[in-house]
PDB file of C-alpha atoms in Angstrom:
ATOM      1  CA  MET E   1     -32.013  10.356  -6.651  1.00 52.00           C
ATOM      2  CA  PRO E   2     -32.313  13.700  -4.875  1.00 60.00           C
ATOM      3  CA  GLU E   3     -29.456  16.266  -5.288  1.00 74.00           C
ATOM      4  CA  VAL E   4     -26.858  15.917  -2.441  1.00 81.00           C
ATOM      5  CA  THR E   5     -26.436  18.919  -0.400  1.00 77.00           C
ATOM      6  CA  GLY E   6     -23.501  17.896   1.773  1.00 83.00           C
ATOM      7  CA  HIS E   7     -21.027  15.058   2.561  1.00 93.00           C
ATOM      8  CA  ALA E   8     -20.202  13.743   6.052  1.00 94.00           C
ATOM      9  CA  PRO E   9     -16.712  14.181   7.411  1.00 96.00           C
ATOM     10  CA  GLY E  10     -14.260  11.616   6.210  1.00 97.00           C
ATOM     11  CA  ARG E  11     -16.372  10.653   3.040  1.00 97.00           C
ATOM     12  CA  PRO E  12     -15.220  11.424  -0.515  1.00 98.00           C
ATOM     13  CA  SER E  13     -16.944  14.502  -1.508  1.00 98.00           C
ATOM     14  CA  TRP E  14     -15.275  15.594  -4.780  1.00 98.00           C
ATOM     15  CA  ALA E  15     -13.390  14.561  -7.792  1.00 99.00           C
ATOM     16  CA  GLU E  16     -10.916  16.894  -9.524  1.00 98.00           C
ATOM     17  CA  LEU E  17      -9.154  16.800 -12.838  1.00 98.00           C
ATOM     18  CA  ALA E  18      -5.744  18.531 -13.494  1.00 97.00           C
ATOM     19  CA  SER E  19      -5.574  18.911 -17.126  1.00 98.00           C
ATOM     20  CA  PRO E  20      -2.915  20.503 -19.553  1.00 96.00           C
ATOM     21  CA  ASP E  21      -5.741  21.430 -21.814  1.00 96.00           C
ATOM     22  CA  ALA E  22      -9.121  22.480 -20.200  1.00 96.00           C
ATOM     23  CA  LYS E  23     -10.838  22.956 -23.477  1.00 97.00           C
ATOM     24  CA  ALA E  24      -9.710  19.405 -24.949  1.00 98.00           C
ATOM     25  CA  SER E  25     -10.857  17.832 -21.521  1.00 98.00           C
ATOM     26  CA  ARG E  26     -14.213  19.599 -21.626  1.00 98.00           C
ATOM     27  CA  GLU E  27     -14.836  18.103 -25.096  1.00 98.00           C
ATOM     28  CA  PHE E  28     -13.451  14.544 -24.199  1.00 99.00           C
ATOM     29  CA  TYR E  29     -15.632  14.203 -20.963  1.00 99.00           C
ATOM     30  CA  GLY E  30     -18.661  16.003 -22.663  1.00 98.00           C
ATOM     31  CA  SER E  31     -18.405  13.211 -25.301  1.00 98.00           C
ATOM     32  CA  LEU E  32     -17.792  10.382 -22.942  1.00 99.00           C
ATOM     33  CA  PHE E  33     -20.101  11.136 -20.091  1.00 98.00           C
ATOM     34  CA  GLY E  34     -22.553  13.714 -21.488  1.00 98.00           C
ATOM     35  CA  TRP E  35     -21.274  16.110 -18.848  1.00 98.00           C
ATOM     36  CA  SER E  36     -21.641  19.936 -19.255  1.00 98.00           C
ATOM     37  CA  CYS E  37     -19.372  22.501 -17.970  1.00 98.00           C
ATOM     38  CA  TYR E  38     -19.358  26.027 -16.376  1.00 96.00           C
ATOM     39  CA  THR E  39     -16.454  28.209 -15.290  1.00 95.00           C
ATOM     40  CA  LEU E  40     -16.022  29.926 -11.984  1.00 93.00           C
ATOM     41  CA  THR E  41     -13.579  32.892 -11.827  1.00 90.00           C
ATOM     42  CA  VAL E  42     -12.042  32.757  -8.473  1.00 86.00           C
ATOM     43  CA  PRO E  43     -10.041  35.891  -7.275  1.00 81.00           C
ATOM     44  CA  GLU E  44      -6.424  35.239  -6.938  1.00 80.00           C
ATOM     45  CA  TYR E  45      -6.807  31.792  -8.279  1.00 83.00           C
ATOM     46  CA  GLY E  46      -8.162  32.276 -11.842  1.00 86.00           C
ATOM     47  CA  ASP E  47     -10.654  30.012 -13.503  1.00 91.00           C
ATOM     48  CA  TYR E  48     -12.007  26.855 -12.288  1.00 94.00           C
ATOM     49  CA  ASP E  49     -14.185  24.517 -14.388  1.00 97.00           C
ATOM     50  CA  VAL E  50     -17.124  22.560 -12.901  1.00 98.00           C
ATOM     51  CA  PHE E  51     -18.540  19.569 -14.641  1.00 98.00           C
ATOM     52  CA  THR E  52     -22.476  19.018 -14.398  1.00 98.00           C
ATOM     53  CA  GLN E  53     -24.794  16.450 -15.319  1.00 96.00           C
ATOM     54  CA  GLY E  54     -28.008  17.147 -17.113  1.00 93.00           C
ATOM     55  CA  GLY E  55     -26.954  20.549 -18.458  1.00 95.00           C
ATOM     56  CA  VAL E  56     -24.998  23.521 -17.161  1.00 94.00           C
ATOM     57  CA  GLN E  57     -27.741  24.216 -14.635  1.00 94.00           C
ATOM     58  CA  GLY E  58     -27.635  20.611 -13.393  1.00 95.00           C
ATOM     59  CA  PRO E  59     -25.944  19.190 -10.194  1.00 96.00           C
ATOM     60  CA  GLU E  60     -22.148  19.383 -10.097  1.00 97.00           C
ATOM     61  CA  VAL E  61     -20.236  16.098 -10.669  1.00 98.00           C
ATOM     62  CA  ALA E  62     -16.552  17.023 -10.645  1.00 98.00           C
ATOM     63  CA  GLY E  63     -14.124  19.927 -11.167  1.00 98.00           C
ATOM     64  CA  MET E  64     -11.215  20.784 -13.345  1.00 97.00           C
ATOM     65  CA  GLN E  65      -8.094  22.983 -12.888  1.00 95.00           C
ATOM     66  CA  GLN E  66      -5.783  23.914 -15.789  1.00 93.00           C
ATOM     67  CA  LEU E  67      -2.117  22.840 -15.092  1.00 94.00           C
ATOM     68  CA  ALA E  68       0.066  25.896 -15.047  1.00 85.00           C
ATOM     69  CA  ASP E  69       3.252  23.708 -15.236  1.00 81.00           C
ATOM     70  CA  ASP E  70       3.953  21.384 -18.035  1.00 77.00           C
ATOM     71  CA  ALA E  71       6.007  19.186 -15.788  1.00 74.00           C
ATOM     72  CA  GLN E  72       3.053  18.332 -13.604  1.00 87.00           C
ATOM     73  CA  PRO E  73       1.318  15.006 -14.606  1.00 93.00           C
ATOM     74  CA  PRO E  74      -2.348  15.073 -15.683  1.00 97.00           C
ATOM     75  CA  SER E  75      -4.419  13.340 -12.926  1.00 97.00           C
ATOM     76  CA  TRP E  76      -7.777  12.915 -11.155  1.00 98.00           C
ATOM     77  CA  SER E  77      -7.522  13.518  -7.419  1.00 98.00           C
ATOM     78  CA  VAL E  78     -10.229  12.670  -4.703  1.00 99.00           C
ATOM     79  CA  TYR E  79     -11.158  15.059  -1.994  1.00 99.00           C
ATOM     80  CA  PHE E  80     -12.370  14.029   1.517  1.00 98.00           C
ATOM     81  CA  ASP E  81     -14.571  16.221   3.607  1.00 98.00           C
ATOM     82  CA  THR E  82     -13.330  17.369   7.089  1.00 98.00           C
ATOM     83  CA  ASP E  83     -14.837  19.708   9.685  1.00 96.00           C
ATOM     84  CA  ASP E  84     -11.241  20.477  11.221  1.00 98.00           C
ATOM     85  CA  ILE E  85      -8.686  20.718   8.454  1.00 98.00           C
ATOM     86  CA  GLN E  86      -5.735  21.411  10.968  1.00 97.00           C
ATOM     87  CA  ALA E  87      -6.742  18.314  13.108  1.00 98.00           C
ATOM     88  CA  SER E  88      -6.922  16.218   9.852  1.00 98.00           C
ATOM     89  CA  ILE E  89      -3.253  17.459   8.802  1.00 98.00           C
ATOM     90  CA  ASP E  90      -2.031  16.701  12.401  1.00 98.00           C
ATOM     91  CA  ALA E  91      -3.313  13.091  12.157  1.00 98.00           C
ATOM     92  CA  VAL E  92      -1.773  12.767   8.601  1.00 99.00           C
ATOM     93  CA  ARG E  93       1.633  13.736  10.108  1.00 98.00           C
ATOM     94  CA  ALA E  94       1.270  11.623  13.286  1.00 98.00           C
ATOM     95  CA  GLU E  95       0.624   8.593  11.049  1.00 98.00           C
ATOM     96  CA  GLY E  96       3.588   9.064   8.570  1.00 98.00           C
ATOM     97  CA  GLY E  97       2.065  11.143   5.911  1.00 98.00           C
ATOM     98  CA  HIS E  98       2.583  14.816   5.262  1.00 98.00           C
ATOM     99  CA  GLU E  99       0.983  17.828   3.701  1.00 97.00           C
ATOM    100  CA  LEU E 100       2.077  19.054   0.243  1.00 96.00           C
ATOM    101  CA  MET E 101       0.084  22.251   0.652  1.00 92.00           C
ATOM    102  CA  GLN E 102      -0.895  24.098   3.870  1.00 91.00           C
ATOM    103  CA  PRO E 103      -4.569  24.951   4.195  1.00 96.00           C
ATOM    104  CA  VAL E 104      -5.804  27.627   1.962  1.00 95.00           C
ATOM    105  CA  ARG E 105      -9.235  29.322   1.647  1.00 95.00           C
ATOM    106  CA  ILE E 106     -10.549  29.435  -1.904  1.00 92.00           C
ATOM    107  CA  ALA E 107     -12.667  32.576  -1.679  1.00 90.00           C
ATOM    108  CA  ASP E 108     -16.134  31.459  -0.473  1.00 92.00           C
ATOM    109  CA  LEU E 109     -15.965  28.100  -2.006  1.00 93.00           C
ATOM    110  CA  GLY E 110     -14.199  26.300   0.959  1.00 95.00           C
ATOM    111  CA  GLU E 111     -10.818  25.566   2.419  1.00 97.00           C
ATOM    112  CA  MET E 112      -8.395  22.899   1.057  1.00 97.00           C
ATOM    113  CA  ALA E 113      -5.206  21.111   1.644  1.00 98.00           C
ATOM    114  CA  LEU E 114      -3.160  18.688  -0.302  1.00 98.00           C
ATOM    115  CA  CYS E 115      -1.563  15.672   1.520  1.00 98.00           C
ATOM    116  CA  VAL E 116       0.238  12.411   0.767  1.00 98.00           C
ATOM    117  CA  ASP E 117       0.022   9.193   2.563  1.00 99.00           C
ATOM    118  CA  PRO E 118       3.210   7.241   3.840  1.00 98.00           C
ATOM    119  CA  GLU E 119       3.586   5.580   0.263  1.00 98.00           C
ATOM    120  CA  GLY E 120       3.127   9.007  -1.551  1.00 98.00           C
ATOM    121  CA  ALA E 121      -0.455   8.635  -2.765  1.00 98.00           C
ATOM    122  CA  GLY E 122      -1.865  12.099  -2.862  1.00 98.00           C
ATOM    123  CA  PHE E 123      -5.339  13.125  -1.625  1.00 99.00           C
ATOM    124  CA  ALA E 124      -7.144  16.462  -0.761  1.00 98.00           C
ATOM    125  CA  LEU E 125      -8.981  17.651   2.349  1.00 98.00           C
ATOM    126  CA  TRP E 126     -11.864  19.910   2.069  1.00 98.00           C
ATOM    127  CA  VAL E 127     -13.905  21.980   4.362  1.00 98.00           C
ATOM    128  CA  PRO E 128     -16.875  23.061   2.280  1.00 96.00           C
ATOM    129  CA  GLY E 129     -18.197  26.599   1.906  1.00 94.00           C
ATOM    130  CA  ARG E 130     -20.424  27.576  -1.014  1.00 93.00           C
ATOM    131  CA  LEU E 131     -19.025  24.464  -2.964  1.00 92.00           C
ATOM    132  CA  LYS E 132     -20.473  21.575  -0.989  1.00 94.00           C
ATOM    133  CA  GLY E 133     -18.869  18.868  -3.264  1.00 95.00           C
ATOM    134  CA  ALA E 134     -20.543  16.705  -5.675  1.00 97.00           C
ATOM    135  CA  GLY E 135     -24.239  17.382  -5.961  1.00 96.00           C
ATOM    136  CA  VAL E 136     -25.001  13.859  -7.359  1.00 96.00           C
ATOM    137  CA  VAL E 137     -23.350  10.591  -6.368  1.00 96.00           C
ATOM    138  CA  ASP E 138     -24.079   6.926  -6.865  1.00 95.00           C
ATOM    139  CA  GLU E 139     -26.101   7.220 -10.090  1.00 94.00           C
ATOM    140  CA  PRO E 140     -25.176   7.108 -13.722  1.00 95.00           C
ATOM    141  CA  GLY E 141     -22.603   9.711 -14.787  1.00 96.00           C
ATOM    142  CA  ALA E 142     -21.508  10.513 -11.272  1.00 98.00           C
ATOM    143  CA  MET E 143     -18.854   9.339  -8.950  1.00 98.00           C
ATOM    144  CA  CYS E 144     -19.800   6.143  -7.092  1.00 97.00           C
ATOM    145  CA  TRP E 145     -16.598   4.736  -5.659  1.00 98.00           C
ATOM    146  CA  VAL E 146     -12.983   5.665  -4.863  1.00 99.00           C
ATOM    147  CA  GLU E 147     -10.025   3.282  -4.800  1.00 98.00           C
ATOM    148  CA  LEU E 148      -6.494   3.442  -3.463  1.00 98.00           C
ATOM    149  CA  ALA E 149      -3.845   1.385  -5.177  1.00 96.00           C
ATOM    150  CA  CYS E 150      -0.860   0.836  -2.953  1.00 97.00           C
ATOM    151  CA  HIS E 151       1.931  -1.728  -2.111  1.00 96.00           C
ATOM    152  CA  ASP E 152       1.308  -2.024   1.799  1.00 97.00           C
ATOM    153  CA  VAL E 153      -2.323  -2.556   2.220  1.00 96.00           C
ATOM    154  CA  GLY E 154      -2.123  -3.123   5.916  1.00 96.00           C
ATOM    155  CA  GLN E 155      -0.233   0.223   6.333  1.00 98.00           C
ATOM    156  CA  ALA E 156      -2.860   2.082   4.369  1.00 98.00           C
ATOM    157  CA  ARG E 157      -5.647   0.466   6.414  1.00 97.00           C
ATOM    158  CA  ARG E 158      -4.070   1.710   9.668  1.00 98.00           C
ATOM    159  CA  PHE E 159      -3.124   5.235   8.275  1.00 99.00           C
ATOM    160  CA  TYR E 160      -6.628   5.988   6.852  1.00 98.00           C
ATOM    161  CA  GLY E 161      -8.346   4.440   9.754  1.00 98.00           C
ATOM    162  CA  LYS E 162      -6.617   6.886  12.085  1.00 98.00           C
ATOM    163  CA  VAL E 163      -6.974   9.916   9.802  1.00 98.00           C
ATOM    164  CA  PHE E 164     -10.574   9.543   8.841  1.00 98.00           C
ATOM    165  CA  GLY E 165     -12.056   6.916  11.206  1.00 97.00           C
ATOM    166  CA  TRP E 166     -12.753   4.380   8.379  1.00 98.00           C
ATOM    167  CA  GLN E 167     -13.546   0.704   8.896  1.00 96.00           C
ATOM    168  CA  ALA E 168     -11.938  -1.917   6.771  1.00 95.00           C
ATOM    169  CA  ALA E 169     -12.997  -5.365   5.762  1.00 90.00           C
ATOM    170  CA  GLU E 170     -11.661  -7.935   3.453  1.00 87.00           C
ATOM    171  CA  ARG E 171     -13.387  -8.910   0.307  1.00 80.00           C
ATOM    172  CA  ARG E 172     -12.548 -11.034  -2.715  1.00 69.00           C
ATOM    173  CA  TYR E 173     -13.355  -9.950  -6.257  1.00 64.00           C
ATOM    174  CA  TYR E 174     -10.791 -10.601  -8.918  1.00 61.00           C
ATOM    175  CA  SER E 175      -8.109 -10.505  -6.034  1.00 70.00           C
ATOM    176  CA  PRO E 176      -8.077  -9.656  -2.314  1.00 81.00           C
ATOM    177  CA  TYR E 177      -9.674  -6.493  -1.759  1.00 91.00           C
ATOM    178  CA  THR E 178     -10.127  -4.175   1.112  1.00 95.00           C
ATOM    179  CA  ASN E 179     -13.504  -2.672   1.449  1.00 95.00           C
ATOM    180  CA  LEU E 180     -13.730   0.851   3.151  1.00 97.00           C
ATOM    181  CA  LYS E 181     -16.752   1.908   5.063  1.00 96.00           C
ATOM    182  CA  LEU E 182     -17.705   5.046   7.209  1.00 96.00           C
ATOM    183  CA  GLY E 183     -20.745   4.360   9.326  1.00 90.00           C
ATOM    184  CA  ASP E 184     -23.045   1.933   7.687  1.00 88.00           C
ATOM    185  CA  ARG E 185     -22.166   2.506   4.123  1.00 90.00           C
ATOM    186  CA  SER E 186     -19.276   1.628   1.875  1.00 94.00           C
ATOM    187  CA  PHE E 187     -17.609   4.170  -0.334  1.00 97.00           C
ATOM    188  CA  GLY E 188     -14.384   2.730  -1.600  1.00 97.00           C
ATOM    189  CA  GLY E 189     -11.490   0.267  -1.440  1.00 97.00           C
ATOM    190  CA  ILE E 190      -7.869  -0.503  -1.430  1.00 97.00           C
ATOM    191  CA  VAL E 191      -6.211  -2.800  -4.007  1.00 94.00           C
ATOM    192  CA  ASP E 192      -2.642  -4.148  -3.943  1.00 93.00           C
ATOM    193  CA  LEU E 193      -0.765  -2.413  -6.583  1.00 92.00           C
ATOM    194  CA  ASP E 194       1.676  -5.396  -7.037  1.00 89.00           C
ATOM    195  CA  HIS E 195      -1.230  -7.539  -8.115  1.00 85.00           C
ATOM    196  CA  LEU E 196      -2.349  -5.012 -10.604  1.00 84.00           C
ATOM    197  CA  ARG E 197       1.142  -4.890 -11.974  1.00 84.00           C
ATOM    198  CA  GLU E 198       1.081  -8.644 -12.591  1.00 79.00           C
ATOM    199  CA  ASN E 199      -1.829  -7.940 -14.862  1.00 75.00           C
ATOM    200  CA  GLY E 200       0.024  -5.294 -16.938  1.00 80.00           C
ATOM    201  CA  TYR E 201      -1.075  -2.119 -14.928  1.00 83.00           C
ATOM    202  CA  GLU E 202       1.840   0.167 -14.280  1.00 85.00           C
ATOM    203  CA  ALA E 203       1.403   2.980 -11.827  1.00 89.00           C
ATOM    204  CA  GLU E 204       2.815   4.542  -8.500  1.00 94.00           C
ATOM    205  CA  PRO E 205       0.535   4.491  -5.534  1.00 97.00           C
ATOM    206  CA  HIS E 206      -2.616   6.563  -6.159  1.00 97.00           C
ATOM    207  CA  TRP E 207      -6.135   7.461  -5.634  1.00 98.00           C
ATOM    208  CA  ILE E 208      -8.752   7.027  -8.446  1.00 98.00           C
ATOM    209  CA  PRO E 209     -12.379   7.859  -8.760  1.00 99.00           C
ATOM    210  CA  TYR E 210     -14.928   5.431 -10.382  1.00 99.00           C
ATOM    211  CA  PHE E 211     -17.823   6.869 -12.324  1.00 99.00           C
ATOM    212  CA  TRP E 212     -21.042   4.980 -12.763  1.00 98.00           C
ATOM    213  CA  VAL E 213     -21.891   4.017 -16.467  1.00 98.00           C
ATOM    214  CA  GLY E 214     -24.724   1.968 -18.180  1.00 97.00           C
ATOM    215  CA  ASP E 215     -22.381  -0.007 -20.420  1.00 98.00           C
ATOM    216  CA  CYS E 216     -18.668  -0.348 -19.427  1.00 98.00           C
ATOM    217  CA  ASP E 217     -17.705  -1.931 -22.817  1.00 98.00           C
ATOM    218  CA  ALA E 218     -19.219   0.951 -24.717  1.00 99.00           C
ATOM    219  CA  ILE E 219     -17.555   3.603 -22.594  1.00 99.00           C
ATOM    220  CA  ALA E 220     -14.172   1.696 -22.892  1.00 99.00           C
ATOM    221  CA  ALA E 221     -14.551   1.604 -26.743  1.00 99.00           C
ATOM    222  CA  ARG E 222     -15.505   5.305 -26.764  1.00 99.00           C
ATOM    223  CA  THR E 223     -12.586   6.213 -24.711  1.00 99.00           C
ATOM    224  CA  ALA E 224     -10.211   4.803 -27.298  1.00 99.00           C
ATOM    225  CA  GLU E 225     -12.153   6.336 -30.154  1.00 99.00           C
ATOM    226  CA  LEU E 226     -11.831   9.748 -28.472  1.00 99.00           C
ATOM    227  CA  GLY E 227      -7.933   9.327 -28.120  1.00 99.00           C
ATOM    228  CA  GLY E 228      -7.742   7.864 -24.713  1.00 99.00           C
ATOM    229  CA  ARG E 229      -6.468   4.544 -23.579  1.00 98.00           C
ATOM    230  CA  VAL E 230      -8.010   1.321 -21.907  1.00 97.00           C
ATOM    231  CA  LEU E 231      -5.415   0.475 -19.075  1.00 95.00           C
ATOM    232  CA  LEU E 232      -7.510  -2.451 -17.725  1.00 93.00           C
ATOM    233  CA  PRO E 233     -10.015  -3.783 -20.015  1.00 95.00           C
ATOM    234  CA  PRO E 234     -13.737  -4.349 -19.069  1.00 96.00           C
ATOM    235  CA  THR E 235     -13.790  -7.065 -16.439  1.00 93.00           C
ATOM    236  CA  ASP E 236     -16.590  -8.796 -14.539  1.00 93.00           C
ATOM    237  CA  ILE E 237     -16.363  -8.523 -10.676  1.00 89.00           C
ATOM    238  CA  GLN E 238     -19.033  -9.223  -8.091  1.00 87.00           C
ATOM    239  CA  PRO E 239     -20.368  -5.506  -7.767  1.00 90.00           C
ATOM    240  CA  GLY E 240     -20.488  -5.299 -11.624  1.00 94.00           C
ATOM    241  CA  ARG E 241     -18.365  -4.686 -14.726  1.00 96.00           C
ATOM    242  CA  TYR E 242     -15.358  -2.274 -14.495  1.00 96.00           C
ATOM    243  CA  SER E 243     -12.508  -0.760 -16.423  1.00 96.00           C
ATOM    244  CA  VAL E 244      -9.657   1.543 -15.724  1.00 96.00           C
ATOM    245  CA  LEU E 245      -9.202   4.291 -18.497  1.00 98.00           C
ATOM    246  CA  ALA E 246      -6.802   7.104 -19.332  1.00 98.00           C
ATOM    247  CA  ASP E 247      -7.949  10.276 -20.879  1.00 99.00           C
ATOM    248  CA  PRO E 248      -6.083  11.695 -23.990  1.00 99.00           C
ATOM    249  CA  ALA E 249      -3.835  13.515 -21.479  1.00 98.00           C
ATOM    250  CA  GLY E 250      -2.970  10.465 -19.419  1.00 97.00           C
ATOM    251  CA  ALA E 251      -5.254  11.133 -16.419  1.00 98.00           C
ATOM    252  CA  ARG E 252      -6.475   7.832 -14.962  1.00 98.00           C
ATOM    253  CA  LEU E 253     -10.018   7.216 -13.985  1.00 98.00           C
ATOM    254  CA  ALA E 254     -12.245   4.120 -13.609  1.00 98.00           C
ATOM    255  CA  VAL E 255     -15.779   3.244 -14.678  1.00 99.00           C
ATOM    256  CA  ILE E 256     -18.143   0.706 -13.561  1.00 98.00           C
ATOM    257  CA  ALA E 257     -21.601  -0.755 -14.677  1.00 98.00           C
ATOM    258  CA  PRO E 258     -22.839  -1.829 -11.209  1.00 94.00           C
ATOM    259  CA  GLY E 259     -25.034  -4.894 -10.992  1.00 85.00           C
ATOM    260  CA  GLY E 260     -28.175  -3.204  -9.889  1.00 59.00           C
ATOM    261  CA  GLY E 261     -27.028  -0.448  -7.592  1.00 58.00           C
ATOM    262  CA  PRO E 262     -23.962   1.223  -6.122  1.00 60.00           C
ATOM    263  CA  PRO E 263     -20.913  -0.962  -6.071  1.00 65.00           C
ATOM    264  CA  GLU E 264     -21.467  -1.534  -2.421  1.00 61.00           C
ATOM    265  CA  ALA E 265     -24.434  -0.680  -0.166  1.00 47.00           C
TER     266      ALA E 265
END
């Protein structure tokens, strides 16, 4: 697949890991996905790691920042592109969410803000500069889907529909599921957190990135071997076979071996 050079406003464009130990995370994800990594030194902000596919010179897959405060939980975050960051923040406020961090320009890389939805699930807004977001998506080793786990699916559909203009449609995989689409292509979904808890998955409302893998079972087993955890075991659903994992620090991510293509065309 050709390298991606930009993402449409409203679409997920980047996944970022907040890690308490950047060196350990580089080793873990390098072993798990075969990612390489290079480091950007950003004036006033310090070092920022960028995971790549196919060697250090390969396309960017995701980012990583070192947590400065031990009280902050390790996590994966999802970034959504916007061409007007203040208008997006105004929409977030109008629909019952709020910003955690006002817009800030990160040198020439781009402009970002951190927000939470009405249930407290965090996400980031991004106006691209030199960093256009993921240079590869929807193929092995890259982000191919994003998912919100929340309690009030109807509220989430209304909130994100107003903020980003997403369309939502019901699907049924292992449980009722909301499929999210922008334009003519699906990119993510919403799942009922209460249903997940019935299956032993404990979490607060959150966004999670999915990464495309060739063998879901092998990746889940390898995660455990490397010191991570399997939070939801490999399970067959209509788009493929998926699992929810935690890295050794506890950051949650999902993997899926799609059945012949991206999870939803």
